[in-house]
Amino acid sequence: MTKPWINKLYYGDCLTIMRDMPMGYVDLVYLDPPFNSNRDYNAIYKDETGRPLPDQIEAFNDLWELSEERQRAIRMMPVLMRDYGIADEVVEFWKIWMNALRNTQPNLLAYLSYMTERLLPLRSILKPTGSIYLHCDATASHYIKVMMDGIFGHDAFVNEIIWKRYGAHNDVGQGSRHFGRVHDTILFYSRSKKRTWTQLFTPLDPAYVAETYRHDDGDGRKYTTTPLTAPGGAAKGNPVFDWKGHTRAWRYSKDTIQRLHDEGKLRYSRTGYARQKMYLEDSRGVPLQSVWSDISNLAGSNKERLGYPTQKPLALMKRIIEASTKPGDVVLDPFCGCATTIEAAHALGRKWIGIDIAIHAIKRVAKVRLEDRLGLREGVDFVIEGVPHTLEGAQDLWERDKHQFQKWAIEQIDGFVTSRKTADGGIDGRLYFAVPDERDLQSMVIEVKGGKNVNPTVLRDLRGVLARDQALMAGLIIMDDLGPRKMANFHREMGMADDLDVNGVLYPRMQILTVREILGGKRFNTPSVAKGKSVNQPVLPMG
């Protein structure tokens, strides 16, 4: 059995989940926060169906909008920061900074406030020896660094790492007025100076090897030489003595130099001046620097690819994990997406925790990344948390987080939460399908009602949305089962929307599902979407 929190995928908002995590629990956090996650989830759907989504799905689109909910969070931020022990000076700076951004860059303010909410608990759950790597680009990297300086402390800043994703980029063309954008930024902070650290090395440049390692004793072992004299001379306390007619301040004792001589590790000039041999085979390479140009972005045909445009290479994740953890340490990715971090952690013998707000990502990670690629078994080698499996679990999710319940219900029936609203806001999500002779995917609009008092008025409003929207069908998801009389009234109301005829198969244009039916495997009866096919067979109701 897995221990609490270890080797688990969590479905939900990382903010809610991290607030419940023990303090000082995690050794390393890597996060690649979303800037345009719509690209990611659209790509997943296109990969699975062969067609792009015709409508914009939600993902993190709302993070860039200064909504009323986001405004409330910004107003509460000073209180939240003080609760987490952030210095008053930083809190006051935050208020001034946020007021300035509110008038100049409100969308950026919305995003930064979202990230600040989540970086605060991340600081608390990191061990004193722990580190955090935040992956970003030029869109907001300089703003995020100021924010992290305030939360983790300027002294906690270790490196700004430049990852060169491309050798060249096609964003520079005729008429462009900028340099090619070929790199990302990774901000590296630690909780203390006692951080876990392993020095990594990169191979020596072949041209440097050919120029530098020019000597050979005849045994095929190439070497270069390095001085034996000590920097700073005798004034630094280095030993002074004569060796082969040369009196110098040496970096080693006379006994050590004698041993090197006996082992054949000294090279002498014609005057008897000694230098130490440094063999190529003993070189570990060049200590890793802060510019990483030796790991390229994933190519389109790369076997690592899972369909995410922003997917990062496995080698990049392994480098970060090897540098800042030891085997058995805990690695957390709060925006795990396609879970490259998880695969890298597992391959290196680390424990892991992954969180994602989209159930499509969680399902794909569990199946493709963990089961198919790593051979892990759900319930044995890893656990998925936060996805209700019972009616009681769904009701609990509704009570704790109504927005997340709505997302879960829509995504459970393979739909997508949508950011496009009708005039009355009557669309919570969409389910996409194909019909003959239509190039684009068609949709069923979805509304979710988790409360107990659902009456036919909801259906009449939804029928109005269907009449005004370009969707071909409409679906209602409700929490509780309906009694016979109420169900009859609902079916009468839904029947007024008629049927959708696809190749002689009739589909009710309006349908209803309960959470119990969804948990039992039942889905809306729509033309299905199959990859590479434009004409699809109907999916009959289950149960």
XYZ file of C-alpha atoms in Angstrom, residues 67-411:
345
model
C -13.378 38.728 -12.529
C -15.301 39.596 -9.364
C -14.040 36.403 -7.730
C -10.459 37.283 -8.626
C -10.963 40.838 -7.328
C -12.085 39.431 -3.969
C -9.022 37.212 -3.822
C -6.772 40.210 -4.512
C -8.400 42.230 -1.735
C -7.850 39.341 0.703
C -4.259 38.767 -0.388
C -2.610 40.989 2.276
C -4.416 39.057 5.018
C -3.462 35.738 3.439
C 0.180 36.769 3.083
C 0.393 37.803 6.735
C -1.196 34.485 7.742
C 1.691 32.739 5.983
C 4.261 34.874 7.786
C 5.183 37.211 4.922
C 6.900 40.389 6.132
C 4.801 43.564 6.395
C 7.154 45.386 4.012
C 6.441 42.814 1.308
C 2.693 43.023 1.949
C 2.730 46.799 1.599
C 4.748 46.543 -1.608
C 2.224 43.991 -2.915
C -0.659 46.430 -2.365
C 1.106 49.257 -4.183
C 2.205 46.964 -7.005
C -1.224 45.433 -7.446
C -2.916 48.835 -7.570
C -0.501 49.872 -10.314
C -1.128 46.696 -12.337
C -4.883 47.013 -11.888
C -4.818 50.130 -14.035
C -2.121 49.078 -16.501
C -2.205 45.275 -16.881
C -5.349 43.871 -15.239
C -5.071 40.454 -16.903
C -1.517 40.037 -15.685
C -2.666 41.068 -12.212
C -5.285 38.315 -12.292
C -2.653 35.749 -13.193
C -0.114 36.931 -10.616
C -2.672 36.893 -7.822
C -3.630 33.344 -8.807
C 0.027 32.284 -8.657
C 0.671 34.072 -5.354
C -2.198 32.168 -3.725
C -0.516 28.908 -4.700
C 3.106 29.799 -4.012
C 2.285 30.623 -0.390
C 1.320 27.046 0.587
C 4.166 25.697 -1.567
C 6.616 27.541 0.654
C 5.094 25.909 3.726
C 5.139 22.314 2.464
C 8.784 22.447 1.327
C 11.345 20.910 3.671
C 14.138 23.173 4.993
C 16.445 21.324 2.573
C 13.922 21.611 -0.262
C 13.998 23.562 -3.522
C 11.468 24.926 -5.998
C 11.901 25.377 -9.765
C 9.301 27.561 -11.497
C 9.232 27.305 -15.284
C 8.033 30.408 -17.150
C 8.634 32.537 -20.225
C 9.045 36.211 -21.002
C 5.302 36.829 -20.611
C 5.619 37.242 -16.846
C 8.973 35.859 -15.672
C 10.271 39.160 -14.293
C 7.005 39.762 -12.401
C 7.047 36.234 -11.003
C 10.622 36.651 -9.769
C 9.674 39.737 -7.777
C 6.751 37.781 -6.339
C 8.959 34.811 -5.394
C 11.547 37.122 -3.810
C 8.796 38.389 -1.534
C 7.429 34.950 -0.638
C 10.626 32.886 -0.347
C 13.048 35.724 0.378
C 15.638 37.266 -1.912
C 18.365 35.247 -0.174
C 16.512 32.073 -1.200
C 17.109 32.840 -4.876
C 19.704 30.443 -6.305
C 19.685 30.708 -10.113
C 17.900 32.045 -13.123
C 18.262 29.152 -15.553
C 17.972 29.814 -19.275
C 16.718 26.796 -21.189
C 17.322 27.140 -24.917
C 14.356 25.302 -26.394
C 15.214 25.792 -30.053
C 18.310 26.350 -32.170
C 16.240 28.782 -34.226
C 12.567 29.655 -34.227
C 10.170 30.437 -37.041
C 8.641 33.416 -35.192
C 11.221 35.570 -37.000
C 10.124 36.053 -40.568
C 9.746 38.688 -43.198
C 8.499 41.877 -41.607
C 9.185 40.767 -38.022
C 10.796 43.310 -35.721
C 12.240 41.157 -32.924
C 14.941 38.596 -32.221
C 14.044 34.918 -32.317
C 12.392 33.792 -29.081
C 14.222 30.547 -28.386
C 14.385 30.203 -24.591
C 12.376 29.735 -21.422
C 13.320 30.844 -17.907
C 13.417 28.548 -14.873
C 13.575 30.317 -11.497
C 15.383 28.239 -8.867
C 14.812 28.990 -5.164
C 15.569 26.995 -2.012
C 14.153 27.094 1.500
C 17.613 27.413 3.085
C 21.343 27.313 2.419
C 21.257 23.647 3.513
C 19.438 22.630 0.352
C 19.954 19.172 -1.094
C 22.426 19.499 -3.947
C 24.321 17.261 -6.357
C 26.758 18.915 -8.766
C 25.963 17.838 -12.309
C 28.332 17.914 -15.278
C 28.041 18.191 -19.053
C 30.430 16.526 -21.538
C 33.539 18.387 -22.658
C 33.359 20.052 -26.053
C 35.157 17.869 -28.668
C 37.075 20.864 -30.015
C 38.233 21.731 -26.499
C 39.302 18.110 -25.923
C 41.305 18.040 -29.163
C 43.060 21.304 -28.311
C 43.627 20.698 -24.589
C 44.239 16.974 -24.090
C 47.235 16.768 -26.432
C 49.640 14.633 -24.394
C 49.956 10.846 -24.494
C 52.450 8.605 -22.655
C 52.059 5.978 -25.363
C 49.320 4.012 -23.637
C 46.488 5.821 -25.445
C 45.456 7.811 -22.352
C 45.146 11.476 -23.308
C 45.963 14.098 -20.700
C 46.560 17.778 -20.114
C 48.588 19.374 -17.308
C 47.811 21.813 -14.520
C 50.202 23.832 -12.300
C 51.300 22.492 -8.922
C 52.074 25.950 -7.605
C 49.533 27.370 -5.174
C 47.475 30.503 -5.879
C 48.323 33.167 -3.304
C 51.771 31.726 -2.628
C 53.274 31.455 0.840
C 51.155 34.357 2.105
C 48.136 32.026 1.996
C 49.910 29.462 4.155
C 50.862 27.130 1.332
C 53.992 24.981 1.899
C 57.266 26.230 0.408
C 60.031 23.780 -0.498
C 62.404 22.749 -3.280
C 61.334 20.152 -5.815
C 63.759 19.138 -8.548
C 65.627 22.425 -8.302
C 62.519 24.659 -8.166
C 61.596 26.367 -4.898
C 57.961 27.395 -4.917
C 54.861 27.669 -2.777
C 53.075 24.453 -3.700
C 49.398 23.497 -3.502
C 50.292 20.049 -2.068
C 52.656 18.801 0.616
C 56.031 17.343 -0.357
C 54.805 13.827 0.502
C 51.826 14.218 -1.826
C 53.982 15.468 -4.689
C 56.330 12.539 -4.092
C 53.392 10.144 -4.338
C 52.222 11.761 -7.613
C 55.783 11.418 -8.927
C 55.936 7.742 -7.965
C 52.583 7.099 -9.679
C 53.776 8.727 -12.913
C 51.270 11.569 -12.625
C 53.770 14.406 -13.045
C 55.106 15.839 -16.305
C 58.478 17.628 -16.211
C 59.877 20.361 -18.380
C 63.499 20.311 -19.552
C 64.462 22.287 -16.437
C 62.710 19.837 -14.116
C 59.671 22.010 -13.425
C 56.726 19.722 -12.563
C 53.070 19.948 -13.580
C 50.315 17.513 -12.679
C 48.797 15.261 -15.331
C 44.992 15.423 -15.680
C 43.676 12.461 -17.681
C 40.711 12.827 -20.005
C 39.221 9.546 -18.774
C 39.108 10.964 -15.212
C 37.322 14.162 -16.194
C 33.681 14.384 -15.109
C 33.110 17.105 -17.688
C 32.146 20.744 -17.208
C 30.149 21.720 -14.093
C 26.627 22.500 -15.263
C 26.106 26.216 -15.859
C 22.923 28.319 -15.793
C 22.421 28.283 -19.586
C 21.090 24.910 -20.765
C 21.438 24.543 -24.510
C 22.091 20.801 -24.656
C 18.464 19.657 -24.157
C 16.290 20.503 -27.137
C 12.535 20.830 -27.234
C 10.579 17.716 -28.199
C 10.312 17.130 -31.936
C 6.911 16.418 -33.412
C 7.724 12.746 -33.973
C 9.463 12.237 -30.624
C 8.314 9.059 -28.875
C 7.904 11.020 -25.634
C 5.115 13.148 -27.067
C 1.645 12.794 -25.519
C -0.044 15.548 -27.518
C 0.726 18.587 -25.335
C 2.193 21.568 -27.230
C 3.944 22.741 -24.027
C 5.211 19.288 -22.986
C 8.758 19.387 -21.591
C 11.492 16.822 -22.350
C 12.104 13.996 -19.903
C 15.820 14.864 -19.836
C 15.015 18.358 -18.544
C 12.984 16.997 -15.634
C 15.616 14.379 -14.797
C 18.320 17.050 -14.634
C 16.345 19.138 -12.142
C 15.426 16.135 -10.001
C 18.981 14.735 -9.952
C 20.422 18.115 -8.942
C 18.063 18.819 -6.023
C 16.928 15.462 -4.587
C 18.222 12.133 -3.372
C 16.676 8.695 -4.041
C 13.536 8.293 -1.943
C 12.825 12.045 -1.765
C 9.376 13.456 -2.549
C 8.795 15.426 -5.778
C 5.639 17.510 -6.267
C 4.277 18.891 -9.549
C 1.123 20.936 -8.790
C 0.359 21.494 -12.501
C 1.400 18.053 -13.682
C -0.325 18.119 -17.104
C 1.087 15.203 -19.068
C 3.240 14.220 -16.043
C 6.770 14.263 -17.460
C 7.901 15.189 -13.934
C 6.226 12.079 -12.530
C 7.882 9.759 -15.044
C 11.289 11.319 -14.384
C 10.834 11.051 -10.605
C 9.748 7.410 -10.847
C 12.676 6.523 -13.138
C 15.132 8.065 -10.657
C 13.713 6.284 -7.616
C 11.927 9.289 -6.109
C 8.426 9.377 -4.647
C 5.997 11.706 -6.388
C 2.778 13.708 -6.124
C 0.978 15.066 -9.189
C -1.984 17.466 -9.269
C -4.067 18.623 -12.220
C -7.351 20.482 -12.496
C -8.516 18.657 -15.649
C -9.801 15.097 -15.447
C -8.855 14.593 -19.108
C -5.216 15.093 -18.103
C -5.533 12.783 -15.075
C -7.117 9.992 -17.145
C -4.497 10.344 -19.882
C -1.626 10.372 -17.405
C -2.937 7.283 -15.613
C -3.428 5.309 -18.817
C -0.616 6.402 -21.137
C 2.123 7.601 -18.815
C 1.768 5.419 -15.714
C 0.177 2.208 -17.001
C 1.422 1.900 -20.584
C 4.857 3.556 -20.337
C 5.857 2.706 -16.758
C 3.859 -0.488 -16.222
C 2.305 0.774 -12.974
C -1.056 -0.443 -11.694
C -3.708 1.845 -10.266
C -4.559 0.888 -6.715
C -1.264 -0.991 -6.315
C 1.571 1.257 -7.512
C -0.308 4.555 -7.543
C -3.627 6.050 -6.454
C -5.943 8.639 -8.000
C -7.574 10.957 -5.455
C -10.298 13.578 -5.781
C -12.384 11.785 -8.426
C -15.722 10.761 -6.861
C -16.569 7.082 -7.253
C -19.790 7.099 -5.213
C -22.845 9.313 -4.910
C -21.700 10.263 -1.407
C -18.318 11.281 -2.826
C -19.989 13.452 -5.470
C -22.186 15.085 -2.835
C -19.127 15.752 -0.697
C -17.374 17.389 -3.676
C -20.463 19.548 -4.272
C -20.403 20.742 -0.665
C -16.651 21.445 -0.689
C -16.207 22.993 -4.138
C -19.231 23.541 -6.357
C -17.151 24.734 -9.302
C -14.953 21.638 -9.149
C -18.073 19.431 -8.918
C -19.386 21.054 -12.065
C -16.077 20.424 -13.843
C -15.996 16.819 -12.649
C -19.556 16.092 -13.824
C -18.943 17.560 -17.282
C -15.555 15.939 -17.753
